[in-house]
Amino acid sequence: MPVLSEVLTALDALWPPERAEGWDAVGTVCGDPDAEVRRVLFAVDPVQEIVDEAVQLGADLLVTHHPLYLRGTTTVAASTFKGKVVHTLIKHDIALHVAHTNADTADPGVSDALAGALDLRILGPLVPDPSDPEGRRGLGRICELPHPMTLAEFASYAAARLPATAQGIRAAGDPEREIRTVAVSGGSGDGLFDDVRAAGADAFLTADLRHHPASEATQHTGASPLALLDAAHWATEWPWCEQAAAQLDAVSDRHGWGLRTHVSRTVTDPWTAHAASTPVFTPTHTTGAPR
């Protein structure tokens, strides 16, 4: 069996910490470098439900996409929910390792996994990493659909293929517009509208779209306004967990480690219910004369 330090070296080779954004907090949060590792659990969020799952599984290492302490802290008291996470991990000899923005831009990265879940053909990165001479790393991906679909059809298609959440998929644009090319970016992506337009994509599927940026993006002048699809943040990043587990499996096989990797299917999206609108009037999406 490998020890934690050996597994962490492998994880850092897959997702080098130096490729993370300067504001990010990636790497190992807790863990004994000399402890043996047999089972590894992958998940999006380092929340208590996931840590409890790791305990029940008998995992020695938890790998999450989101950091536990993104902005630092002055306490790990168990009276705080993040402190309780740390206490539970240490009490049960479970290490925690984070791969966040360094996994977003990796090859393969978070958006490759998202494109794979949607069965899209990847053409290249949306925002290429200038340090990659092969032009494969970078943020987001430009893709082609398996076949042309209307925006409404693609929204239903994406909702059926991504993990189910209370939000589902929201779409902005003409529902009958034909979609052939789509940019995808796992996680929050409304800072990438200029890049998506520059790439000439028909649509952009991402998460956490806010009212004003989305409104401006759909109103942007041009021959073909950008269609938007807004999925739940967790749903766009969960496919990476399966991809990441497979990558570690391959490393384990090469070294003869015999690791057992698992992917959490616990939904940690914070939204738990959705109620369809039942307005007393039905607003239109066209501008009419004042009444």
PDB file of C-alpha atoms in Angstrom:
ATOM      1  CA  MET A   1       0.000   0.000   0.000  1.00  0.00           C
ATOM      2  CA  PRO A   2       1.245   3.524  -0.733  1.00  0.00           C
ATOM      3  CA  VAL A   3       1.592   6.123   1.974  1.00  0.00           C
ATOM      4  CA  LEU A   4      -0.199   9.460   1.755  1.00  0.00           C
ATOM      5  CA  SER A   5       2.876  11.382   0.599  1.00  0.00           C
ATOM      6  CA  GLU A   6       3.189   9.081  -2.443  1.00  0.00           C
ATOM      7  CA  VAL A   7      -0.468   9.514  -3.378  1.00  0.00           C
ATOM      8  CA  LEU A   8      -0.230  13.285  -2.941  1.00  0.00           C
ATOM      9  CA  THR A   9       2.763  13.374  -5.278  1.00  0.00           C
ATOM     10  CA  ALA A  10       0.625  11.597  -7.879  1.00  0.00           C
ATOM     11  CA  LEU A  11      -2.272  14.018  -7.357  1.00  0.00           C
ATOM     12  CA  ASP A  12       0.033  17.018  -7.697  1.00  0.00           C
ATOM     13  CA  ALA A  13       1.323  15.567 -10.963  1.00  0.00           C
ATOM     14  CA  LEU A  14      -2.246  15.323 -12.268  1.00  0.00           C
ATOM     15  CA  TRP A  15      -3.201  18.805 -11.057  1.00  0.00           C
ATOM     16  CA  PRO A  16      -0.054  20.848 -10.331  1.00  0.00           C
ATOM     17  CA  PRO A  17      -0.787  23.298  -7.509  1.00  0.00           C
ATOM     18  CA  GLU A  18       1.267  26.013  -9.208  1.00  0.00           C
ATOM     19  CA  ARG A  19      -1.373  26.160 -11.952  1.00  0.00           C
ATOM     20  CA  ALA A  20      -4.073  27.243  -9.502  1.00  0.00           C
ATOM     21  CA  GLU A  21      -5.238  30.856  -9.490  1.00  0.00           C
ATOM     22  CA  GLY A  22      -3.465  33.109  -7.009  1.00  0.00           C
ATOM     23  CA  TRP A  23      -6.618  33.550  -4.908  1.00  0.00           C
ATOM     24  CA  ASP A  24      -7.249  29.805  -4.671  1.00  0.00           C
ATOM     25  CA  ALA A  25      -6.514  27.428  -1.782  1.00  0.00           C
ATOM     26  CA  VAL A  26      -5.525  24.048  -3.168  1.00  0.00           C
ATOM     27  CA  GLY A  27      -3.457  21.160  -1.847  1.00  0.00           C
ATOM     28  CA  THR A  28      -3.535  19.149   1.343  1.00  0.00           C
ATOM     29  CA  VAL A  29      -5.641  20.447   4.229  1.00  0.00           C
ATOM     30  CA  CYS A  30      -4.874  17.690   6.737  1.00  0.00           C
ATOM     31  CA  GLY A  31      -3.302  14.239   6.816  1.00  0.00           C
ATOM     32  CA  ASP A  32      -0.261  12.294   8.038  1.00  0.00           C
ATOM     33  CA  PRO A  33       2.237  11.944   5.163  1.00  0.00           C
ATOM     34  CA  ASP A  34       3.350   8.526   6.482  1.00  0.00           C
ATOM     35  CA  ALA A  35      -0.153   7.053   6.845  1.00  0.00           C
ATOM     36  CA  GLU A  36      -1.103   4.216   4.498  1.00  0.00           C
ATOM     37  CA  VAL A  37      -3.806   4.885   1.915  1.00  0.00           C
ATOM     38  CA  ARG A  38      -6.159   2.126   0.792  1.00  0.00           C
ATOM     39  CA  ARG A  39      -9.444   3.859  -0.056  1.00  0.00           C
ATOM     40  CA  VAL A  40      -9.966   7.265  -1.653  1.00  0.00           C
ATOM     41  CA  LEU A  41     -13.274   9.126  -1.920  1.00  0.00           C
ATOM     42  CA  PHE A  42     -13.832  11.872  -4.516  1.00  0.00           C
ATOM     43  CA  ALA A  43     -16.504  14.570  -4.051  1.00  0.00           C
ATOM     44  CA  VAL A  44     -17.252  18.166  -5.027  1.00  0.00           C
ATOM     45  CA  ASP A  45     -17.727  19.716  -1.585  1.00  0.00           C
ATOM     46  CA  PRO A  46     -15.876  19.113   1.724  1.00  0.00           C
ATOM     47  CA  VAL A  47     -19.068  19.331   3.782  1.00  0.00           C
ATOM     48  CA  GLN A  48     -20.048  17.251   6.797  1.00  0.00           C
ATOM     49  CA  GLU A  49     -22.262  14.830   4.837  1.00  0.00           C
ATOM     50  CA  ILE A  50     -19.319  13.955   2.615  1.00  0.00           C
ATOM     51  CA  VAL A  51     -16.936  13.582   5.551  1.00  0.00           C
ATOM     52  CA  ASP A  52     -19.437  11.295   7.292  1.00  0.00           C
ATOM     53  CA  GLU A  53     -19.631   9.272   4.084  1.00  0.00           C
ATOM     54  CA  ALA A  54     -15.834   8.985   4.049  1.00  0.00           C
ATOM     55  CA  VAL A  55     -15.924   7.727   7.651  1.00  0.00           C
ATOM     56  CA  GLN A  56     -18.587   5.119   6.858  1.00  0.00           C
ATOM     57  CA  LEU A  57     -16.651   4.028   3.772  1.00  0.00           C
ATOM     58  CA  GLY A  58     -13.424   3.638   5.714  1.00  0.00           C
ATOM     59  CA  ALA A  59     -11.631   6.050   3.413  1.00  0.00           C
ATOM     60  CA  ASP A  60      -8.092   7.153   4.178  1.00  0.00           C
ATOM     61  CA  LEU A  61      -8.171  10.109   1.805  1.00  0.00           C
ATOM     62  CA  LEU A  62     -10.911  12.497   0.677  1.00  0.00           C
ATOM     63  CA  VAL A  63     -10.265  14.471  -2.513  1.00  0.00           C
ATOM     64  CA  THR A  64     -12.627  17.384  -3.163  1.00  0.00           C
ATOM     65  CA  HIS A  65     -12.887  19.980  -5.886  1.00  0.00           C
ATOM     66  CA  HIS A  66     -13.924  22.848  -3.646  1.00  0.00           C
ATOM     67  CA  PRO A  67     -11.614  24.126  -0.915  1.00  0.00           C
ATOM     68  CA  LEU A  68     -12.574  23.896   2.741  1.00  0.00           C
ATOM     69  CA  TYR A  69     -10.906  27.172   3.730  1.00  0.00           C
ATOM     70  CA  LEU A  70     -10.805  29.455   0.704  1.00  0.00           C
ATOM     71  CA  ARG A  71     -10.288  32.680   2.619  1.00  0.00           C
ATOM     72  CA  GLY A  72      -8.345  31.399   5.587  1.00  0.00           C
ATOM     73  CA  THR A  73      -9.453  31.073   9.191  1.00  0.00           C
ATOM     74  CA  THR A  74      -8.372  31.766  12.750  1.00  0.00           C
ATOM     75  CA  THR A  75     -10.065  28.725  14.302  1.00  0.00           C
ATOM     76  CA  VAL A  76     -10.772  25.064  13.697  1.00  0.00           C
ATOM     77  CA  ALA A  77     -13.016  24.773  16.756  1.00  0.00           C
ATOM     78  CA  ALA A  78     -15.502  21.936  16.418  1.00  0.00           C
ATOM     79  CA  SER A  79     -18.259  24.415  17.310  1.00  0.00           C
ATOM     80  CA  THR A  80     -17.929  25.785  13.752  1.00  0.00           C
ATOM     81  CA  PHE A  81     -19.132  23.652  10.850  1.00  0.00           C
ATOM     82  CA  LYS A  82     -15.782  23.764   9.072  1.00  0.00           C
ATOM     83  CA  GLY A  83     -13.943  23.079  12.298  1.00  0.00           C
ATOM     84  CA  LYS A  84     -16.165  20.058  12.861  1.00  0.00           C
ATOM     85  CA  VAL A  85     -15.157  18.800   9.416  1.00  0.00           C
ATOM     86  CA  VAL A  86     -11.482  19.078  10.362  1.00  0.00           C
ATOM     87  CA  HIS A  87     -12.033  17.386  13.733  1.00  0.00           C
ATOM     88  CA  THR A  88     -13.936  14.507  12.134  1.00  0.00           C
ATOM     89  CA  LEU A  89     -11.262  13.991   9.498  1.00  0.00           C
ATOM     90  CA  ILE A  90      -8.391  13.967  11.971  1.00  0.00           C
ATOM     91  CA  LYS A  91     -10.254  11.817  14.511  1.00  0.00           C
ATOM     92  CA  HIS A  92     -10.751   9.133  11.847  1.00  0.00           C
ATOM     93  CA  ASP A  93      -7.298   9.487  10.218  1.00  0.00           C
ATOM     94  CA  ILE A  94      -8.722  10.771   6.937  1.00  0.00           C
ATOM     95  CA  ALA A  95      -6.636  13.152   4.865  1.00  0.00           C
ATOM     96  CA  LEU A  96      -8.229  15.958   2.805  1.00  0.00           C
ATOM     97  CA  HIS A  97      -6.777  17.163  -0.479  1.00  0.00           C
ATOM     98  CA  VAL A  98      -8.191  19.867  -2.776  1.00  0.00           C
ATOM     99  CA  ALA A  99      -7.830  20.288  -6.557  1.00  0.00           C
ATOM    100  CA  HIS A 100      -9.782  23.367  -7.641  1.00  0.00           C
ATOM    101  CA  THR A 101      -8.726  25.854 -10.327  1.00  0.00           C
ATOM    102  CA  ASN A 102      -5.691  23.684 -11.068  1.00  0.00           C
ATOM    103  CA  ALA A 103      -8.199  20.969 -12.038  1.00  0.00           C
ATOM    104  CA  ASP A 104     -10.355  23.450 -13.991  1.00  0.00           C
ATOM    105  CA  THR A 105      -7.610  24.160 -16.528  1.00  0.00           C
ATOM    106  CA  ALA A 106      -6.006  20.699 -16.575  1.00  0.00           C
ATOM    107  CA  ASP A 107      -5.892  18.326 -19.556  1.00  0.00           C
ATOM    108  CA  PRO A 108      -8.223  16.616 -18.949  1.00  0.00           C
ATOM    109  CA  GLY A 109      -9.972  18.994 -16.608  1.00  0.00           C
ATOM    110  CA  VAL A 110     -13.358  19.837 -15.165  1.00  0.00           C
ATOM    111  CA  SER A 111     -14.810  21.089 -18.447  1.00  0.00           C
ATOM    112  CA  ASP A 112     -13.612  17.983 -20.310  1.00  0.00           C
ATOM    113  CA  ALA A 113     -15.618  15.900 -17.851  1.00  0.00           C
ATOM    114  CA  LEU A 114     -18.644  18.170 -18.318  1.00  0.00           C
ATOM    115  CA  ALA A 115     -18.378  17.865 -22.101  1.00  0.00           C
ATOM    116  CA  GLY A 116     -18.034  14.099 -21.749  1.00  0.00           C
ATOM    117  CA  ALA A 117     -21.182  13.884 -19.636  1.00  0.00           C
ATOM    118  CA  LEU A 118     -23.014  15.699 -22.435  1.00  0.00           C
ATOM    119  CA  ASP A 119     -21.425  13.536 -25.150  1.00  0.00           C
ATOM    120  CA  LEU A 120     -19.988  16.615 -26.877  1.00  0.00           C
ATOM    121  CA  ARG A 121     -17.043  16.588 -29.269  1.00  0.00           C
ATOM    122  CA  ILE A 122     -14.321  18.834 -27.852  1.00  0.00           C
ATOM    123  CA  LEU A 123     -12.682  21.216 -30.317  1.00  0.00           C
ATOM    124  CA  GLY A 124     -10.325  22.928 -27.865  1.00  0.00           C
ATOM    125  CA  PRO A 125     -10.100  25.122 -24.760  1.00  0.00           C
ATOM    126  CA  LEU A 126     -12.280  28.216 -24.533  1.00  0.00           C
ATOM    127  CA  VAL A 127      -9.487  30.238 -22.893  1.00  0.00           C
ATOM    128  CA  PRO A 128      -6.195  28.516 -23.790  1.00  0.00           C
ATOM    129  CA  ASP A 129      -3.401  28.375 -21.231  1.00  0.00           C
ATOM    130  CA  PRO A 130      -0.535  30.334 -22.844  1.00  0.00           C
ATOM    131  CA  SER A 131       1.991  28.122 -21.031  1.00  0.00           C
ATOM    132  CA  ASP A 132       0.762  25.014 -22.868  1.00  0.00           C
ATOM    133  CA  PRO A 133       2.513  24.681 -26.255  1.00  0.00           C
ATOM    134  CA  GLU A 134       0.099  21.918 -27.301  1.00  0.00           C
ATOM    135  CA  GLY A 135      -2.916  24.166 -26.775  1.00  0.00           C
ATOM    136  CA  ARG A 136      -4.895  21.578 -24.804  1.00  0.00           C
ATOM    137  CA  ARG A 137      -4.993  23.111 -21.337  1.00  0.00           C
ATOM    138  CA  GLY A 138      -7.143  26.071 -20.434  1.00  0.00           C
ATOM    139  CA  LEU A 139     -10.435  27.231 -18.994  1.00  0.00           C
ATOM    140  CA  GLY A 140     -13.669  25.924 -20.510  1.00  0.00           C
ATOM    141  CA  ARG A 141     -14.069  23.991 -23.755  1.00  0.00           C
ATOM    142  CA  ILE A 142     -15.501  24.698 -27.202  1.00  0.00           C
ATOM    143  CA  CYS A 143     -17.567  21.743 -28.385  1.00  0.00           C
ATOM    144  CA  GLU A 144     -19.882  20.419 -31.071  1.00  0.00           C
ATOM    145  CA  LEU A 145     -23.215  18.762 -30.297  1.00  0.00           C
ATOM    146  CA  PRO A 146     -23.750  15.156 -31.427  1.00  0.00           C
ATOM    147  CA  HIS A 147     -26.315  16.616 -33.861  1.00  0.00           C
ATOM    148  CA  PRO A 148     -28.016  19.996 -34.238  1.00  0.00           C
ATOM    149  CA  MET A 149     -30.746  20.704 -31.667  1.00  0.00           C
ATOM    150  CA  THR A 150     -32.991  23.594 -30.845  1.00  0.00           C
ATOM    151  CA  LEU A 151     -32.143  25.454 -27.671  1.00  0.00           C
ATOM    152  CA  ALA A 152     -35.184  23.925 -25.973  1.00  0.00           C
ATOM    153  CA  GLU A 153     -34.122  20.435 -27.068  1.00  0.00           C
ATOM    154  CA  PHE A 154     -30.557  20.967 -25.888  1.00  0.00           C
ATOM    155  CA  ALA A 155     -31.771  22.222 -22.496  1.00  0.00           C
ATOM    156  CA  SER A 156     -33.849  19.044 -22.058  1.00  0.00           C
ATOM    157  CA  TYR A 157     -30.942  16.929 -23.296  1.00  0.00           C
ATOM    158  CA  ALA A 158     -28.547  18.532 -20.786  1.00  0.00           C
ATOM    159  CA  ALA A 159     -31.061  18.136 -17.961  1.00  0.00           C
ATOM    160  CA  ALA A 160     -31.329  14.425 -18.731  1.00  0.00           C
ATOM    161  CA  ARG A 161     -27.573  13.825 -18.859  1.00  0.00           C
ATOM    162  CA  LEU A 162     -26.307  15.911 -15.937  1.00  0.00           C
ATOM    163  CA  PRO A 163     -26.895  14.897 -12.302  1.00  0.00           C
ATOM    164  CA  ALA A 164     -30.404  15.813 -11.172  1.00  0.00           C
ATOM    165  CA  THR A 165     -30.754  18.922  -9.015  1.00  0.00           C
ATOM    166  CA  ALA A 166     -33.656  21.056  -7.822  1.00  0.00           C
ATOM    167  CA  GLN A 167     -32.693  23.768 -10.294  1.00  0.00           C
ATOM    168  CA  GLY A 168     -32.460  21.665 -13.428  1.00  0.00           C
ATOM    169  CA  ILE A 169     -31.440  23.705 -16.494  1.00  0.00           C
ATOM    170  CA  ARG A 170     -32.513  27.268 -17.262  1.00  0.00           C
ATOM    171  CA  ALA A 171     -32.188  28.600 -20.804  1.00  0.00           C
ATOM    172  CA  ALA A 172     -32.040  32.131 -22.191  1.00  0.00           C
ATOM    173  CA  GLY A 173     -32.683  32.826 -25.858  1.00  0.00           C
ATOM    174  CA  ASP A 174     -35.060  31.782 -28.620  1.00  0.00           C
ATOM    175  CA  PRO A 175     -36.175  28.223 -27.712  1.00  0.00           C
ATOM    176  CA  GLU A 176     -36.376  27.344 -31.428  1.00  0.00           C
ATOM    177  CA  ARG A 177     -32.891  28.558 -32.279  1.00  0.00           C
ATOM    178  CA  GLU A 178     -30.691  25.813 -33.749  1.00  0.00           C
ATOM    179  CA  ILE A 179     -27.597  24.988 -31.697  1.00  0.00           C
ATOM    180  CA  ARG A 180     -24.574  23.331 -33.278  1.00  0.00           C
ATOM    181  CA  THR A 181     -21.603  24.566 -31.236  1.00  0.00           C
ATOM    182  CA  VAL A 182     -21.526  25.170 -27.501  1.00  0.00           C
ATOM    183  CA  ALA A 183     -18.983  26.461 -25.026  1.00  0.00           C
ATOM    184  CA  VAL A 184     -18.997  24.749 -21.636  1.00  0.00           C
ATOM    185  CA  SER A 185     -17.365  25.734 -18.374  1.00  0.00           C
ATOM    186  CA  GLY A 186     -17.865  23.861 -15.121  1.00  0.00           C
ATOM    187  CA  GLY A 187     -18.721  26.103 -12.182  1.00  0.00           C
ATOM    188  CA  SER A 188     -19.327  29.865 -12.312  1.00  0.00           C
ATOM    189  CA  GLY A 189     -18.800  31.089 -15.859  1.00  0.00           C
ATOM    190  CA  ASP A 190     -20.449  34.459 -16.402  1.00  0.00           C
ATOM    191  CA  GLY A 191     -17.062  36.150 -16.607  1.00  0.00           C
ATOM    192  CA  LEU A 192     -16.378  34.337 -19.886  1.00  0.00           C
ATOM    193  CA  PHE A 193     -19.035  35.836 -22.161  1.00  0.00           C
ATOM    194  CA  ASP A 194     -16.517  37.800 -24.251  1.00  0.00           C
ATOM    195  CA  ASP A 195     -14.461  34.635 -24.796  1.00  0.00           C
ATOM    196  CA  VAL A 196     -17.552  32.673 -25.808  1.00  0.00           C
ATOM    197  CA  ARG A 197     -18.582  35.340 -28.329  1.00  0.00           C
ATOM    198  CA  ALA A 198     -15.040  35.503 -29.692  1.00  0.00           C
ATOM    199  CA  ALA A 199     -15.107  31.721 -30.192  1.00  0.00           C
ATOM    200  CA  GLY A 200     -18.323  32.014 -32.216  1.00  0.00           C
ATOM    201  CA  ALA A 201     -20.261  29.443 -30.174  1.00  0.00           C
ATOM    202  CA  ASP A 202     -24.030  29.290 -30.584  1.00  0.00           C
ATOM    203  CA  ALA A 203     -24.604  28.671 -26.867  1.00  0.00           C
ATOM    204  CA  PHE A 204     -22.837  28.664 -23.524  1.00  0.00           C
ATOM    205  CA  LEU A 205     -23.564  26.119 -20.789  1.00  0.00           C
ATOM    206  CA  THR A 206     -22.217  26.966 -17.345  1.00  0.00           C
ATOM    207  CA  ALA A 207     -23.493  27.721 -13.826  1.00  0.00           C
ATOM    208  CA  ASP A 208     -24.304  30.574 -11.450  1.00  0.00           C
ATOM    209  CA  LEU A 209     -25.474  33.000 -14.139  1.00  0.00           C
ATOM    210  CA  ARG A 210     -26.504  36.321 -12.618  1.00  0.00           C
ATOM    211  CA  HIS A 211     -29.320  38.533 -13.898  1.00  0.00           C
ATOM    212  CA  HIS A 212     -27.380  41.532 -15.189  1.00  0.00           C
ATOM    213  CA  PRO A 213     -24.490  39.724 -16.932  1.00  0.00           C
ATOM    214  CA  ALA A 214     -26.923  37.221 -18.474  1.00  0.00           C
ATOM    215  CA  SER A 215     -29.282  39.970 -19.621  1.00  0.00           C
ATOM    216  CA  GLU A 216     -26.426  41.923 -21.190  1.00  0.00           C
ATOM    217  CA  ALA A 217     -25.078  38.791 -22.875  1.00  0.00           C
ATOM    218  CA  THR A 218     -28.401  38.009 -24.535  1.00  0.00           C
ATOM    219  CA  GLN A 219     -28.877  41.647 -25.584  1.00  0.00           C
ATOM    220  CA  HIS A 220     -25.383  41.976 -27.024  1.00  0.00           C
ATOM    221  CA  THR A 221     -25.500  43.305 -30.575  1.00  0.00           C
ATOM    222  CA  GLY A 222     -24.632  40.862 -33.299  1.00  0.00           C
ATOM    223  CA  ALA A 223     -26.088  38.751 -36.070  1.00  0.00           C
ATOM    224  CA  SER A 224     -26.639  35.804 -33.759  1.00  0.00           C
ATOM    225  CA  PRO A 225     -27.269  36.539 -30.052  1.00  0.00           C
ATOM    226  CA  LEU A 226     -25.703  34.124 -27.601  1.00  0.00           C
ATOM    227  CA  ALA A 227     -27.982  31.475 -26.107  1.00  0.00           C
ATOM    228  CA  LEU A 228     -27.342  30.615 -22.451  1.00  0.00           C
ATOM    229  CA  LEU A 229     -27.902  27.481 -20.398  1.00  0.00           C
ATOM    230  CA  ASP A 230     -27.591  27.804 -16.636  1.00  0.00           C
ATOM    231  CA  ALA A 231     -27.074  24.539 -14.728  1.00  0.00           C
ATOM    232  CA  ALA A 232     -26.500  23.973 -11.025  1.00  0.00           C
ATOM    233  CA  HIS A 233     -22.885  24.601  -9.994  1.00  0.00           C
ATOM    234  CA  TRP A 234     -22.573  21.183  -8.337  1.00  0.00           C
ATOM    235  CA  ALA A 235     -24.022  19.378 -11.373  1.00  0.00           C
ATOM    236  CA  THR A 236     -21.496  20.906 -13.781  1.00  0.00           C
ATOM    237  CA  GLU A 237     -18.537  19.856 -11.614  1.00  0.00           C
ATOM    238  CA  TRP A 238     -19.607  16.442 -10.328  1.00  0.00           C
ATOM    239  CA  PRO A 239     -18.607  14.651 -13.590  1.00  0.00           C
ATOM    240  CA  TRP A 240     -15.003  15.622 -12.792  1.00  0.00           C
ATOM    241  CA  CYS A 241     -15.122  13.373  -9.725  1.00  0.00           C
ATOM    242  CA  GLU A 242     -15.613  10.280 -11.895  1.00  0.00           C
ATOM    243  CA  GLN A 243     -12.909  11.440 -14.301  1.00  0.00           C
ATOM    244  CA  ALA A 244     -10.488  12.189 -11.450  1.00  0.00           C
ATOM    245  CA  ALA A 245     -11.114   8.805  -9.816  1.00  0.00           C
ATOM    246  CA  ALA A 246     -10.361   7.090 -13.125  1.00  0.00           C
ATOM    247  CA  GLN A 247      -7.112   9.065 -13.435  1.00  0.00           C
ATOM    248  CA  LEU A 248      -6.004   7.978  -9.964  1.00  0.00           C
ATOM    249  CA  ASP A 249      -7.023   4.396 -10.783  1.00  0.00           C
ATOM    250  CA  ALA A 250      -4.656   4.501 -13.752  1.00  0.00           C
ATOM    251  CA  VAL A 251      -1.806   5.761 -11.554  1.00  0.00           C
ATOM    252  CA  SER A 252      -2.552   3.062  -8.977  1.00  0.00           C
ATOM    253  CA  ASP A 253      -2.469   0.359 -11.662  1.00  0.00           C
ATOM    254  CA  ARG A 254       0.899   1.583 -12.978  1.00  0.00           C
ATOM    255  CA  HIS A 255       2.429   1.487  -9.503  1.00  0.00           C
ATOM    256  CA  GLY A 256       0.670  -1.667  -8.335  1.00  0.00           C
ATOM    257  CA  TRP A 257      -0.825   0.194  -5.379  1.00  0.00           C
ATOM    258  CA  GLY A 258      -4.193  -1.540  -5.396  1.00  0.00           C
ATOM    259  CA  LEU A 259      -6.071   1.599  -4.344  1.00  0.00           C
ATOM    260  CA  ARG A 260      -9.851   1.444  -4.146  1.00  0.00           C
ATOM    261  CA  THR A 261     -11.398   4.682  -5.415  1.00  0.00           C
ATOM    262  CA  HIS A 262     -14.980   5.757  -4.856  1.00  0.00           C
ATOM    263  CA  VAL A 263     -17.091   8.663  -6.096  1.00  0.00           C
ATOM    264  CA  SER A 264     -19.674  10.170  -3.779  1.00  0.00           C
ATOM    265  CA  ARG A 265     -23.190  10.342  -5.199  1.00  0.00           C
ATOM    266  CA  THR A 266     -24.406  12.512  -2.356  1.00  0.00           C
ATOM    267  CA  VAL A 267     -25.970  15.662  -3.813  1.00  0.00           C
ATOM    268  CA  THR A 268     -24.379  18.631  -2.059  1.00  0.00           C
ATOM    269  CA  ASP A 269     -25.985  21.299  -4.219  1.00  0.00           C
ATOM    270  CA  PRO A 270     -27.389  23.743  -1.618  1.00  0.00           C
ATOM    271  CA  TRP A 271     -30.777  24.081  -3.348  1.00  0.00           C
ATOM    272  CA  THR A 272     -33.179  21.348  -2.301  1.00  0.00           C
ATOM    273  CA  ALA A 273     -36.548  22.210  -3.873  1.00  0.00           C
ATOM    274  CA  HIS A 274     -38.001  23.970  -6.907  1.00  0.00           C
ATOM    275  CA  ALA A 275     -41.521  25.356  -7.302  1.00  0.00           C
ATOM    276  CA  ALA A 276     -42.719  26.295 -10.775  1.00  0.00           C
ATOM    277  CA  SER A 277     -44.078  29.822 -11.107  1.00  0.00           C
ATOM    278  CA  THR A 278     -47.863  30.223 -11.149  1.00  0.00           C
ATOM    279  CA  PRO A 279     -48.319  33.924 -11.935  1.00  0.00           C
ATOM    280  CA  VAL A 280     -51.709  35.644 -12.068  1.00  0.00           C
ATOM    281  CA  PHE A 281     -50.657  36.871 -15.521  1.00  0.00           C
ATOM    282  CA  THR A 282     -48.299  35.452 -18.097  1.00  0.00           C
ATOM    283  CA  PRO A 283     -45.529  37.913 -19.042  1.00  0.00           C
ATOM    284  CA  THR A 284     -44.217  37.859 -22.572  1.00  0.00           C
ATOM    285  CA  HIS A 285     -40.655  38.128 -23.785  1.00  0.00           C
ATOM    286  CA  THR A 286     -41.432  40.776 -26.373  1.00  0.00           C
ATOM    287  CA  THR A 287     -41.811  44.495 -25.865  1.00  0.00           C
ATOM    288  CA  GLY A 288     -45.313  45.742 -26.495  1.00  0.00           C
ATOM    289  CA  ALA A 289     -47.046  49.106 -26.336  1.00  0.00           C
ATOM    290  CA  PRO A 290     -47.771  50.414 -22.833  1.00  0.00           C
ATOM    291  CA  ARG A 291     -51.287  49.807 -21.520  1.00  0.00           C
TER     292      ARG A 291
END
